[in-house]
Short mmCIF file of C-alpha atoms and ligand atoms in Angstrom, two decimals:
data_model
loop_
_atom_site.label_atom_id
_atom_site.label_comp_id
_atom_site.label_asym_id
_atom_site.label_seq_id
_atom_site.Cartn_x
_atom_site.Cartn_y
_atom_site.Cartn_z
CA UNK A 1 -90.43 3.84 -12.38
CA UNK A 2 -87.28 3.38 -14.44
CA UNK A 3 -84.04 4.41 -12.86
CA UNK A 4 -82.02 7.19 -14.38
CA UNK A 5 -79.70 6.39 -16.07
CA UNK A 6 -81.56 3.24 -17.07
CA UNK A 7 -78.90 0.83 -15.79
CA UNK A 8 -78.59 2.28 -12.30
CA UNK A 9 -81.35 0.15 -10.78
CA UNK A 10 -82.17 -2.09 -13.69
CA UNK A 11 -83.09 -5.75 -13.71
CA UNK A 12 -81.05 -7.51 -16.35
CA UNK A 13 -82.00 -10.97 -17.56
CA UNK A 14 -79.09 -13.18 -18.59
CA UNK A 15 -79.77 -15.44 -21.56
CA UNK A 16 -77.47 -18.34 -22.35
CA UNK A 17 -78.37 -18.52 -26.06
CA UNK A 18 -77.63 -22.20 -26.51
CA UNK A 19 -80.11 -23.10 -23.79
CA UNK A 20 -82.94 -20.62 -24.22
CA UNK A 21 -85.14 -21.70 -27.12
CA UNK A 22 -84.42 -23.72 -30.26
CA UNK A 23 -86.26 -22.46 -33.34
CA UNK A 24 -84.91 -24.96 -35.91
CA UNK A 25 -84.88 -28.35 -34.23
CA UNK A 26 -81.10 -28.81 -34.09
CA UNK A 27 -81.20 -29.23 -30.32
CA UNK A 28 -79.51 -25.91 -29.53
CA UNK A 29 -81.05 -22.56 -28.76
CA UNK A 30 -80.55 -19.78 -31.31
CA UNK A 31 -81.17 -16.08 -31.99
CA UNK A 32 -84.53 -16.49 -33.76
CA UNK A 33 -85.52 -18.62 -30.75
CA UNK A 34 -84.66 -15.76 -28.41
CA UNK A 35 -86.54 -13.27 -30.60
CA UNK A 36 -89.63 -15.46 -30.52
CA UNK A 37 -89.56 -15.48 -26.71
CA UNK A 38 -88.91 -11.79 -26.08
CA UNK A 39 -92.55 -11.23 -25.27
CA UNK A 40 -92.10 -13.73 -22.44
CA UNK A 41 -88.98 -11.89 -21.27
CA UNK A 42 -90.92 -8.64 -21.36
CA UNK A 43 -93.69 -10.23 -19.28
CA UNK A 44 -91.20 -10.71 -16.45
CA UNK A 45 -90.80 -6.97 -16.02
CA UNK A 46 -87.04 -6.83 -16.68
CA UNK A 47 -85.34 -3.82 -18.26
CA UNK A 48 -82.66 -5.48 -20.35
CA UNK A 49 -81.21 -8.73 -21.56
CA UNK A 50 -77.56 -9.78 -21.55
CA UNK A 51 -76.65 -12.52 -23.98
CA UNK A 52 -73.71 -14.82 -23.41
CA UNK A 53 -71.61 -15.14 -26.61
CA UNK A 54 -73.23 -16.14 -29.90
CA UNK A 55 -70.22 -15.30 -32.11
CA UNK A 56 -68.40 -17.58 -34.52
CA UNK A 57 -66.75 -20.15 -32.31
CA UNK A 58 -65.65 -23.79 -32.25
CA UNK A 59 -67.53 -23.81 -28.96
CA UNK A 60 -64.84 -25.41 -26.83
CA UNK A 61 -65.84 -23.13 -23.94
CA UNK A 62 -69.50 -22.41 -24.56
CA UNK A 63 -68.68 -19.66 -27.09
CA UNK A 64 -66.24 -17.84 -24.77
CA UNK A 65 -63.69 -19.04 -27.32
CA UNK A 66 -64.37 -16.50 -30.04
CA UNK A 67 -63.13 -17.12 -33.58
CA UNK A 68 -64.74 -14.02 -35.08
CA UNK A 69 -66.13 -11.44 -32.65
CA UNK A 70 -67.96 -9.56 -35.40
CA UNK A 71 -70.07 -12.38 -36.76
CA UNK A 72 -72.69 -14.85 -35.56
CA UNK A 73 -71.98 -18.56 -35.30
CA UNK A 74 -74.20 -20.52 -37.74
CA UNK A 75 -75.50 -22.58 -34.80
CA UNK A 76 -77.18 -19.37 -33.55
CA UNK A 77 -78.22 -17.86 -36.91
CA UNK A 78 -76.62 -14.92 -38.70
CA UNK A 79 -76.10 -11.17 -38.39
CA UNK A 80 -79.55 -10.41 -39.78
CA UNK A 81 -81.00 -12.54 -36.97
CA UNK A 82 -78.94 -10.60 -34.43
CA UNK A 83 -80.18 -7.29 -35.83
CA UNK A 84 -83.76 -8.52 -35.77
CA UNK A 85 -83.41 -9.74 -32.18
CA UNK A 86 -82.07 -6.33 -31.11
CA UNK A 87 -84.80 -4.46 -33.00
CA UNK A 88 -87.60 -6.58 -31.55
CA UNK A 89 -86.13 -6.17 -28.06
CA UNK A 90 -86.07 -2.40 -28.56
CA UNK A 91 -89.65 -2.38 -29.79
CA UNK A 92 -90.53 -3.98 -26.43
CA UNK A 93 -88.40 -1.41 -24.57
CA UNK A 94 -85.82 -4.00 -23.60
CA UNK A 95 -82.16 -2.98 -23.83
CA UNK A 96 -79.61 -5.47 -25.11
CA UNK A 97 -76.15 -6.13 -23.68
CA UNK A 98 -73.77 -8.39 -25.55
CA UNK A 99 -70.78 -10.20 -24.12
CA UNK A 100 -67.31 -9.06 -25.12
CA UNK A 101 -64.40 -11.43 -24.55
CA UNK A 102 -61.18 -9.38 -24.61
CA UNK A 103 -58.83 -11.62 -22.64
CA UNK A 104 -58.48 -14.28 -25.29
CA UNK A 105 -59.52 -15.44 -28.74
CA UNK A 106 -60.20 -18.97 -29.94
CA UNK A 107 -57.24 -20.80 -31.46
CA UNK A 108 -59.41 -20.83 -34.60
CA UNK A 109 -59.31 -17.02 -34.86
CA UNK A 110 -57.45 -15.96 -38.01
CA UNK A 111 -54.84 -14.11 -35.93
CA UNK A 112 -53.87 -17.24 -34.04
CA UNK A 113 -53.78 -19.31 -37.20
CA UNK A 114 -51.52 -16.66 -38.77
CA UNK A 115 -49.34 -16.60 -35.65
CA UNK A 116 -48.82 -20.36 -35.83
CA UNK A 117 -47.69 -20.08 -39.45
CA UNK A 118 -45.59 -16.94 -39.09
CA UNK A 119 -43.24 -18.43 -36.49
CA UNK A 120 -41.18 -17.06 -33.61
CA UNK A 121 -40.39 -13.39 -33.40
CA UNK A 122 -43.10 -12.45 -35.94
CA UNK A 123 -45.53 -9.56 -35.56
CA UNK A 124 -48.34 -12.13 -35.78
CA UNK A 125 -47.06 -13.94 -32.68
CA UNK A 126 -46.66 -10.63 -30.86
CA UNK A 127 -50.46 -10.35 -30.63
CA UNK A 128 -50.42 -13.25 -28.18
CA UNK A 129 -48.03 -14.33 -25.42
CA UNK A 130 -45.59 -16.61 -27.24
CA UNK A 131 -42.30 -17.40 -25.51
CA UNK A 132 -39.49 -19.89 -25.86
CA UNK A 133 -39.30 -22.84 -23.49
CA UNK A 134 -36.94 -22.68 -20.52
CA UNK A 135 -33.52 -24.23 -21.20
CA UNK A 136 -34.77 -27.48 -19.62
CA UNK A 137 -37.73 -27.55 -22.01
CA UNK A 138 -40.34 -26.56 -19.43
CA UNK A 139 -42.93 -23.79 -20.04
CA UNK A 140 -41.89 -20.13 -19.45
CA UNK A 141 -43.47 -20.14 -15.98
CA UNK A 142 -45.40 -22.35 -13.57
CA UNK A 143 -48.84 -20.75 -13.76
CA UNK A 144 -51.82 -23.09 -13.62
CA UNK A 145 -54.81 -22.59 -15.94
CA UNK A 146 -58.06 -21.52 -14.29
CA UNK A 147 -59.58 -24.59 -15.90
CA UNK A 148 -56.85 -26.89 -14.51
CA UNK A 149 -53.56 -28.09 -16.02
CA UNK A 150 -50.70 -25.85 -17.17
CA UNK A 151 -51.35 -22.33 -18.51
CA UNK A 152 -49.02 -22.98 -21.43
CA UNK A 153 -49.25 -25.09 -24.55
CA UNK A 154 -46.32 -25.84 -26.83
CA UNK A 155 -46.55 -25.42 -30.59
CA UNK A 156 -44.63 -27.31 -33.26
CA UNK A 157 -41.54 -25.10 -33.34
CA UNK A 158 -41.11 -25.42 -29.56
CA UNK A 159 -42.53 -22.06 -28.43
CA UNK A 160 -45.24 -21.93 -25.78
CA UNK A 161 -48.32 -19.70 -25.73
CA UNK A 162 -50.15 -18.53 -22.63
CA UNK A 163 -53.79 -19.42 -21.97
CA UNK A 164 -55.36 -18.63 -18.61
CA UNK A 165 -58.30 -20.82 -19.61
CA UNK A 166 -58.49 -23.74 -22.08
CA UNK A 167 -55.60 -24.41 -24.48
CA UNK A 168 -58.05 -23.44 -27.25
CA UNK A 169 -58.25 -19.91 -25.75
CA UNK A 170 -54.87 -18.18 -26.33
CA UNK A 171 -54.53 -14.98 -24.25
CA UNK A 172 -54.19 -11.75 -26.17
CA UNK A 173 -51.24 -9.44 -25.59
CA UNK A 174 -52.77 -6.09 -24.68
CA UNK A 175 -49.40 -4.37 -24.96
CA UNK A 176 -49.80 -4.78 -28.70
CA UNK A 177 -51.73 -1.87 -30.28
CA UNK A 178 -53.35 -4.19 -32.85
CA UNK A 179 -55.33 -5.75 -30.01
CA UNK A 180 -56.76 -2.50 -28.67
CA UNK A 181 -57.64 -1.37 -32.19
CA UNK A 182 -59.41 -4.59 -33.01
CA UNK A 183 -61.52 -4.42 -29.85
CA UNK A 184 -62.49 -0.83 -30.49
CA UNK A 185 -63.72 -1.99 -33.87
CA UNK A 186 -65.74 -4.78 -32.22
CA UNK A 187 -67.29 -2.42 -29.66
CA UNK A 188 -68.39 -0.06 -32.41
CA UNK A 189 -69.61 -2.94 -34.54
CA UNK A 190 -72.14 -4.09 -31.96
CA UNK A 191 -73.12 -0.58 -30.90
CA UNK A 192 -73.74 0.29 -34.54
CA UNK A 193 -75.90 -2.81 -34.88
CA UNK A 194 -77.97 -1.45 -31.99
CA UNK A 195 -76.57 -3.08 -28.84
CA UNK A 196 -76.91 -0.94 -25.71
CA UNK A 197 -73.77 -2.11 -23.97
CA UNK A 198 -71.52 -4.93 -22.91
CA UNK A 199 -70.79 -7.50 -20.26
CA UNK A 200 -67.00 -7.67 -20.21
CA UNK A 201 -65.61 -11.16 -19.75
CA UNK A 202 -62.58 -11.54 -17.42
CA UNK A 203 -62.39 -7.74 -17.31
CA UNK A 204 -59.64 -7.88 -14.70
CA UNK A 205 -57.39 -10.24 -16.68
CA UNK A 206 -56.27 -8.39 -19.78
CA UNK A 207 -52.95 -7.09 -18.50
CA UNK A 208 -50.29 -9.50 -17.28
CA UNK A 209 -47.18 -8.84 -15.27
CA UNK A 210 -44.11 -10.98 -14.67
CA UNK A 211 -45.00 -13.40 -17.44
CA UNK A 212 -41.54 -14.93 -17.22
CA UNK A 213 -41.54 -15.39 -13.45
CA UNK A 214 -42.68 -18.40 -11.48
CA UNK A 215 -45.33 -17.87 -8.82
CA UNK A 216 -44.12 -19.07 -5.39
CA UNK A 217 -47.29 -21.14 -4.79
CA UNK A 218 -49.10 -21.84 -8.07
CA UNK A 219 -51.27 -24.66 -6.70
CA UNK A 220 -52.28 -22.59 -3.68
CA UNK A 221 -53.16 -19.73 -5.96
CA UNK A 222 -55.15 -21.95 -8.26
CA UNK A 223 -57.11 -23.33 -5.28
CA UNK A 224 -57.62 -19.85 -3.82
CA UNK A 225 -59.19 -18.71 -7.08
CA UNK A 226 -61.75 -21.51 -6.99
CA UNK A 227 -64.90 -20.63 -5.08
CA UNK A 228 -65.74 -24.28 -4.46
CA UNK A 229 -62.34 -25.13 -2.96
CA UNK A 230 -62.40 -25.00 0.85
CA UNK A 231 -59.42 -23.04 2.16
CA UNK A 232 -58.45 -21.28 5.33
CA UNK A 233 -59.72 -17.71 4.69
CA UNK A 234 -56.46 -16.14 5.90
CA UNK A 235 -54.44 -18.19 3.47
CA UNK A 236 -56.88 -17.37 0.68
CA UNK A 237 -56.77 -13.63 1.44
CA UNK A 238 -52.99 -13.71 1.51
CA UNK A 239 -52.81 -15.45 -1.87
CA UNK A 240 -55.47 -13.60 -3.84
CA UNK A 241 -53.72 -10.23 -4.18
CA UNK A 242 -50.62 -12.00 -5.52
CA UNK A 243 -52.19 -13.03 -8.84
CA UNK A 244 -49.77 -11.70 -11.48
CA UNK A 245 -52.41 -11.74 -14.21
CA UNK A 246 -55.43 -10.17 -12.51
CA UNK A 247 -56.39 -6.64 -11.57
CA UNK A 248 -53.19 -4.97 -12.75
CA UNK A 249 -53.25 -1.19 -13.05
CA UNK A 250 -53.00 -1.38 -16.84
CA UNK A 251 -56.55 -2.68 -17.28
CA UNK A 252 -57.94 0.66 -16.19
CA UNK A 253 -56.26 2.50 -19.03
CA UNK A 254 -58.06 0.17 -21.44
CA UNK A 255 -61.46 0.96 -19.90
CA UNK A 256 -60.76 4.67 -20.01
CA UNK A 257 -60.35 4.34 -23.76
CA UNK A 258 -63.50 2.25 -24.03
CA UNK A 259 -65.49 4.76 -22.01
CA UNK A 260 -64.70 7.41 -24.59
CA UNK A 261 -66.24 5.17 -27.23
CA UNK A 262 -69.33 4.52 -25.10
CA UNK A 263 -69.74 8.22 -24.41
CA UNK A 264 -69.53 9.01 -28.10
CA UNK A 265 -72.91 7.27 -28.51
CA UNK A 266 -74.29 10.05 -26.35
CA UNK A 267 -78.06 9.76 -26.45
CA UNK A 268 -77.93 5.99 -26.18
CA UNK A 269 -76.82 5.69 -22.51
CA UNK A 270 -74.47 2.83 -23.41
CA UNK A 271 -73.36 0.85 -20.37
CA UNK A 272 -70.76 -1.79 -19.58
CA UNK A 273 -70.49 -4.17 -16.65
CA UNK A 274 -67.21 -5.78 -15.67
CA UNK A 275 -66.74 -9.38 -14.72
CA UNK A 276 -63.90 -8.61 -12.32
CA UNK A 277 -62.96 -10.94 -9.49
CA UNK A 278 -60.70 -8.74 -7.41
CA UNK A 279 -59.13 -8.71 -4.03
CA UNK A 280 -59.32 -6.83 -1.71
CA UNK A 281 -62.97 -5.98 -2.52
CA UNK A 282 -62.26 -2.24 -2.49
CA UNK A 283 -60.40 -2.70 -5.79
CA UNK A 284 -63.78 -3.29 -7.47
CA UNK A 285 -64.61 0.38 -7.05
CA UNK A 286 -61.79 1.32 -9.43
CA UNK A 287 -63.67 -0.27 -12.32
CA UNK A 288 -66.62 2.09 -11.83
CA UNK A 289 -64.70 5.36 -11.67
CA UNK A 290 -66.55 8.00 -13.66
CA UNK A 291 -64.22 7.67 -16.65
CA UNK A 292 -64.25 3.86 -16.70
CA UNK A 293 -67.11 1.35 -16.63
CA UNK A 294 -70.63 1.68 -15.27
CA UNK A 295 -70.98 -1.43 -13.16
CA UNK A 296 -68.95 -4.25 -11.74
CA UNK A 297 -70.46 -7.61 -10.85
CA UNK A 298 -70.72 -8.46 -7.19
CA UNK A 299 -70.47 -12.24 -6.97
CA UNK A 300 -70.67 -12.51 -3.19
CA UNK A 301 -74.14 -14.04 -3.13
CA UNK A 302 -73.27 -16.79 -5.62
CA UNK A 303 -71.77 -18.90 -2.87
CA UNK A 304 -73.28 -17.38 0.27
CA UNK A 305 -75.11 -19.65 2.71
CA UNK A 306 -78.75 -19.02 3.65
CA UNK A 307 -77.57 -17.51 6.88
CA UNK A 308 -78.58 -14.13 8.32
CA UNK A 309 -75.15 -13.26 9.67
CA UNK A 310 -73.36 -13.98 6.42
CA UNK A 311 -75.98 -12.41 4.16
CA UNK A 312 -76.19 -9.27 6.24
CA UNK A 313 -72.39 -8.98 6.27
CA UNK A 314 -72.10 -9.37 2.51
CA UNK A 315 -75.04 -7.15 1.62
CA UNK A 316 -74.19 -4.28 3.92
CA UNK A 317 -70.52 -4.43 2.92
CA UNK A 318 -71.39 -4.31 -0.79
CA UNK A 319 -73.74 -1.37 -0.28
CA UNK A 320 -71.23 0.56 1.83
CA UNK A 321 -68.35 -0.17 -0.53
CA UNK A 322 -70.13 1.20 -3.57
CA UNK A 323 -71.57 4.11 -1.60
CA UNK A 324 -68.01 5.20 -0.83
CA UNK A 325 -67.63 6.04 -4.54
CA UNK A 326 -71.18 7.23 -5.16
CA UNK A 327 -72.18 4.04 -6.98
CA UNK A 328 -74.73 1.31 -6.36
CA UNK A 329 -73.94 -2.40 -6.07
CA UNK A 330 -75.07 -5.18 -8.36
CA UNK A 331 -76.61 -8.49 -7.27
CA UNK A 332 -76.63 -11.97 -8.75
CA UNK A 333 -77.82 -15.26 -7.28
CA UNK A 334 -76.99 -17.47 -10.26
CA UNK A 335 -75.20 -17.38 -13.59
CA UNK A 336 -73.89 -19.77 -16.22
CA UNK A 337 -70.69 -20.39 -14.24
CA UNK A 338 -72.07 -21.41 -10.88
CA UNK A 339 -74.61 -23.85 -9.43
CA UNK A 340 -78.17 -22.60 -9.67
CA UNK A 341 -79.39 -20.96 -6.46
CA UNK A 342 -82.38 -23.32 -6.07
CA UNK A 343 -80.01 -26.30 -5.98
CA UNK A 344 -77.48 -24.60 -3.80
CA UNK A 345 -79.66 -23.32 -0.95
CA UNK A 346 -83.05 -24.93 -1.61
CA UNK A 347 -86.11 -23.95 -3.61
CA UNK A 348 -88.10 -22.13 -0.90
CA UNK A 349 -84.94 -20.48 0.43
CA UNK A 350 -84.04 -19.25 -3.04
CA UNK A 351 -87.44 -17.59 -3.42
CA UNK A 352 -87.11 -15.86 -0.08
CA UNK A 353 -83.60 -14.68 -0.89
CA UNK A 354 -84.58 -13.49 -4.37
CA UNK A 355 -87.47 -11.44 -3.01
CA UNK A 356 -85.16 -9.90 -0.44
CA UNK A 357 -82.44 -9.09 -2.96
CA UNK A 358 -84.86 -7.62 -5.50
CA UNK A 359 -85.64 -4.90 -2.98
CA UNK A 360 -82.02 -3.84 -2.49
CA UNK A 361 -80.64 -0.75 -4.22
CA UNK A 362 -78.65 -1.31 -7.41
CA UNK A 363 -79.03 -3.57 -10.42
CA UNK A 364 -80.16 -7.18 -10.24
CA UNK A 365 -78.98 -9.80 -12.70
CA UNK A 366 -81.38 -12.71 -13.11
CA UNK A 367 -80.13 -15.83 -14.88
CA UNK A 368 -82.70 -17.32 -17.27
CA UNK A 369 -84.47 -20.16 -15.50
CA UNK A 370 -83.94 -18.61 -12.09
CA UNK A 371 -87.44 -17.15 -12.34
CA UNK A 372 -88.76 -20.71 -12.72
CA UNK A 373 -86.95 -21.91 -9.61
CA UNK A 374 -85.02 -24.26 -11.89
CA UNK A 375 -82.46 -26.49 -10.18
CA UNK A 376 -79.24 -27.71 -11.80
CA UNK A 377 -79.68 -30.51 -14.30
CA UNK A 378 -78.24 -33.92 -13.51
CA UNK A 379 -75.78 -34.64 -16.31
CA UNK A 380 -74.39 -38.09 -17.09
CA UNK A 381 -70.60 -37.85 -17.44
CA UNK A 382 -70.69 -38.91 -21.08
CA UNK A 383 -72.89 -35.89 -21.90
CA UNK A 384 -70.59 -33.34 -20.25
CA UNK A 385 -69.17 -30.55 -22.38
CA UNK A 386 -67.38 -28.15 -20.04
CA UNK A 387 -63.59 -27.97 -20.61
CA UNK A 388 -63.19 -27.86 -16.82
CA UNK A 389 -64.40 -31.46 -16.67
CA UNK A 390 -61.86 -32.60 -19.26
CA UNK A 391 -58.89 -30.52 -18.06
CA UNK A 392 -59.27 -31.85 -14.52
CA UNK A 393 -59.73 -35.45 -15.70
CA UNK A 394 -63.25 -35.45 -14.32
CA UNK A 395 -62.29 -34.49 -10.78
CA UNK A 396 -64.32 -31.30 -11.20
CA UNK A 397 -67.68 -31.81 -12.85
CA UNK A 398 -67.80 -28.31 -14.34
CA UNK A 399 -70.67 -25.98 -15.10
CA UNK A 400 -72.96 -27.95 -17.41
CA UNK A 401 -75.57 -28.50 -14.69
CA UNK A 402 -76.44 -24.78 -14.70
CA UNK A 403 -76.62 -24.68 -18.51
CA UNK A 404 -79.34 -27.22 -19.20
CA UNK A 405 -82.02 -25.78 -21.56
CA UNK A 406 -85.20 -24.21 -20.21
CA UNK A 407 -88.47 -26.15 -19.93
CA UNK A 408 -91.19 -24.28 -21.79
CA UNK A 409 -94.25 -26.49 -22.18
CA UNK A 410 -95.79 -29.95 -22.28
CA UNK A 411 -95.56 -32.97 -20.03
CA UNK A 412 -92.35 -34.66 -21.16
CA UNK A 413 -88.74 -33.62 -21.73
CA UNK A 414 -87.50 -31.66 -23.65
CA UNK A 415 -90.58 -29.63 -22.69
CA UNK A 416 -90.94 -27.65 -25.92
CA UNK A 417 -87.33 -26.38 -25.87
CA UNK A 418 -86.60 -28.16 -29.15
CA UNK A 419 -88.31 -30.46 -31.60
CA UNK A 420 -85.00 -32.32 -31.84
CA UNK A 421 -82.65 -33.76 -29.30
CA UNK A 422 -81.43 -31.18 -26.74
CA UNK A 423 -77.66 -30.60 -26.41
CA UNK A 424 -77.93 -31.29 -22.67
CA UNK A 425 -80.74 -33.42 -21.22
CA UNK A 426 -83.70 -31.69 -19.54
CA UNK A 427 -84.97 -33.56 -16.47
CA UNK A 428 -88.31 -35.39 -16.52
CA UNK A 429 -88.83 -34.09 -12.99
CA UNK A 430 -89.15 -30.54 -14.35
CA UNK A 431 -92.74 -31.23 -15.50
CA UNK A 432 -94.19 -28.86 -12.91
CA UNK A 433 -91.59 -26.16 -13.61
CA UNK A 434 -92.41 -25.37 -17.24
CA UNK A 435 -93.31 -21.81 -18.19
CA UNK A 436 -96.67 -23.10 -19.37
CA UNK A 437 -97.51 -24.62 -15.97
CA UNK A 438 -96.20 -21.72 -13.92
CA UNK A 439 -97.79 -19.06 -16.08
CA UNK A 440 -101.29 -19.83 -14.82
CA UNK A 441 -100.38 -20.63 -11.21
CA UNK A 442 -100.57 -17.45 -9.10
CA UNK A 443 -98.31 -19.03 -6.49
CA UNK A 444 -95.59 -20.08 -8.92
CA UNK A 445 -92.01 -18.90 -8.79
CA UNK A 446 -92.50 -17.30 -12.20
CA UNK A 447 -95.41 -15.20 -10.98
CA UNK A 448 -93.52 -14.28 -7.81
CA UNK A 449 -90.73 -12.81 -9.96
CA UNK A 450 -93.27 -10.99 -12.13
CA UNK A 451 -95.01 -9.45 -9.12
CA UNK A 452 -91.74 -8.58 -7.44
CA UNK A 453 -90.27 -6.92 -10.52
CA UNK A 454 -93.38 -4.85 -11.10
CA UNK A 455 -93.59 -3.81 -7.46
CA UNK A 456 -89.87 -3.07 -7.43
CA UNK A 457 -90.33 -0.68 -10.36
CA UNK A 458 -93.34 0.92 -8.71
CA UNK A 459 -92.08 1.34 -5.14
CA UNK A 460 -88.34 0.82 -4.87
CA UNK A 461 -86.38 1.93 -7.91
CA UNK A 462 -84.71 5.28 -7.24
CA UNK A 463 -86.33 5.31 -3.85
CA UNK A 464 -83.67 5.80 -1.28
CA UNK A 465 -81.14 3.98 0.78
CA UNK A 466 -81.43 0.88 2.90
CA UNK A 467 -82.25 1.43 6.56
CA UNK A 468 -81.68 -1.82 8.42
CA UNK A 469 -84.41 -2.72 10.90
CA UNK A 470 -83.41 -6.26 11.87
CA UNK A 471 -79.94 -7.71 11.48
CA UNK A 472 -77.22 -9.17 13.70
CA UNK A 473 -76.46 -5.51 14.50
CA UNK A 474 -79.93 -3.98 14.51
CA UNK A 475 -83.28 -4.55 16.22
CA UNK A 476 -83.66 -7.68 18.27
CA UNK A 477 -80.45 -9.16 16.82
CA UNK A 478 -82.27 -12.38 16.06
CA UNK A 479 -80.19 -14.55 13.78
CA UNK A 480 -83.23 -15.76 11.89
CA UNK A 481 -84.54 -12.41 10.78
CA UNK A 482 -83.28 -9.74 8.40
CA UNK A 483 -85.27 -6.62 7.62
CA UNK A 484 -84.77 -3.21 6.10
CA UNK A 485 -86.82 -0.26 5.00
CA UNK A 486 -86.51 1.56 1.69
CA UNK A 487 -88.82 4.42 0.84
CA UNK A 488 -92.28 3.36 1.97
CA UNK A 489 -91.60 -0.34 1.88
CA UNK A 490 -90.34 -2.65 4.64
CA UNK A 491 -88.83 -5.95 3.65
CA UNK A 492 -88.65 -8.83 6.15
CA UNK A 493 -86.95 -12.19 5.57
CA UNK A 494 -87.55 -15.03 8.01
CA UNK A 495 -84.72 -17.51 7.54
CA UNK A 496 -85.91 -19.99 10.17
CA UNK A 497 -88.39 -22.81 9.81
CA UNK A 498 -90.78 -21.39 12.40
CA UNK A 499 -93.05 -18.34 11.98
CA UNK A 500 -91.74 -15.05 13.42
CA UNK A 501 -94.02 -12.29 14.73
CA UNK A 502 -92.95 -8.66 14.32
CA UNK A 503 -94.60 -5.47 15.50
CA UNK A 504 -95.33 -3.61 12.32
CA UNK A 505 -98.32 -2.67 10.26
CA UNK A 506 -98.71 -2.03 6.59
CA UNK A 507 -100.25 -3.42 3.46
CA UNK A 508 -98.82 -6.72 2.27
CA UNK A 509 -97.42 -6.25 -1.24
CA UNK A 510 -95.95 -9.69 -1.83
CA UNK A 511 -94.83 -12.81 0.02
CA UNK A 512 -92.36 -15.41 -1.27
CA UNK A 513 -94.12 -18.42 0.32
CA UNK A 514 -96.77 -19.22 2.93
CA UNK A 515 -99.65 -17.29 4.44
CA UNK A 516 -99.04 -14.00 6.22
CA UNK A 517 -101.06 -13.32 9.32
CA UNK A 518 -101.41 -9.64 10.19
CA UNK A 519 -103.56 -7.84 12.77
CA UNK A 520 -103.40 -5.36 15.68
CA UNK A 521 -100.07 -3.90 14.60
CA UNK A 522 -98.43 -7.32 14.36
CA UNK A 523 -97.45 -9.43 11.37
CA UNK A 524 -96.43 -13.08 11.41
CA UNK A 525 -93.89 -13.91 8.74
CA UNK A 526 -94.15 -17.50 7.53
CA UNK A 527 -91.13 -19.82 7.86
CA UNK A 528 -88.41 -19.41 5.21
CA UNK A 529 -90.20 -16.51 3.61
CA UNK A 530 -89.82 -12.86 2.68
CA UNK A 531 -92.55 -10.25 2.72
CA UNK A 532 -92.79 -6.68 1.46
CA UNK A 533 -95.04 -4.32 3.42
CA UNK A 534 -96.14 -0.93 2.15
CA UNK A 535 -96.64 1.86 4.66
C1 LIG B 1 -65.97 -16.13 -17.64
C2 LIG B 1 -67.16 -16.71 -18.35
O1 LIG B 1 -68.32 -16.35 -17.65
C3 LIG B 1 -66.93 -18.20 -18.41
O2 LIG B 1 -68.07 -18.89 -18.83
C4 LIG B 1 -65.75 -18.46 -19.31
O3 LIG B 1 -65.45 -19.84 -19.29
C5 LIG B 1 -64.51 -17.69 -18.83
N1 LIG B 1 -64.82 -16.34 -18.46
C6 LIG B 1 -63.47 -17.65 -19.92
O4 LIG B 1 -63.90 -16.83 -20.97
#
């Protein structure tokens, strides 16, 4: 069954265009490549695709540095290719979400080029955050870029401009009406081309406050914002709500305006999902108020351990939080910004977790390659591309490992991804992980995802709330077992490396790994495995 509206309990497949499939041998994935593989995407059983940016861009930050948001970068094809990709997706009943990047443009965008020329005090500079230096020549404040280094770069005449990310990504000034107008034009542009909605980049960052004030602890704040930086949780929780450029009230006014545009495409059920890292978590619910956006990403599982206590805490909190506003949560185990789940928690563990998560209420985002159980690629430093690596002088390796192209076929790298030389190296050890190999193996990760997604549509979508059976607060309170019931399906995850017997009967729908033994009202769940039972 499909959920109603379609996005409520959808499975959305994230494609990183540069790494999906290369149709012309230049070593980078492209739009015709995606179009040629949509049948494969359809075979997974997903409802929609979300494409990371493919717009005109100097590609300093994987296309999240947009030079023209209403055109396609030649490396990916052209607008006709985009239209064709959308049309073919629709013919396969796949919806298409595109990425919109409203916090910043590329420094190659015509507006920024004009601003540089026009000089201080001009209306062209007013579209960005340009300020004079402090009397001692230092930048207007002490904020640190999310990619490392200062948040300010000085131009020839001495003024500084603000960039929360790379210096090639000047932040837009949303107090300027030109900015809002331009984005409304971009939203309509892609909707008119056929897109079904948007993933909104840095959705919480558009409005800044206190741009001329120093933060009392900029380094602490910068560390607190980094998931991979160990920090005393109390200190982190004290720092996070003090970010002067995230989650300000003003962003909601912008989404109210956008919602009117989405609603004007009435029959299309346009949807938008916010990338909003907010604190405290309850603030996330504001983004999904009925006159704002439809979904907000929940990133909690991206860095969660394979631990029953922690997973139960995060999952039940996310469900309860969204329930308090009549919405459903979203789930993601991997994306283009974080280590792949198979590398982070282990291959077998990642299968068990995925099968568990795919049964939860809400929408699931699956990052291309996740269905193959793909680990992160091992990247030699000289091949790295992520600005994080360069802006931190190599102290942080960045996100390239999760962006290595997909292995499609054959016995040697680049496994059919390109006939040329891939932009990041595929690993020889991925020989057994290609789509071709997994396609015919009933026990493969690929076929597990296919079965799970089909069964999810059949038995779980729009089929009631979670009733916990086993958790640190329910059942036998065994820290190796999590279980819940939804509709007529019970889902059990054994997190330990020994089998666990439970008293339950039902028909086995799917198992993530191992052999399930069931008789006389008892079922033995294999080690590190999830099962779905139908009653
Ligand atoms: C979040 C995107 O997912 C990430 O890839 C990008 O670097 C930043 N936003 C800046 O646009």
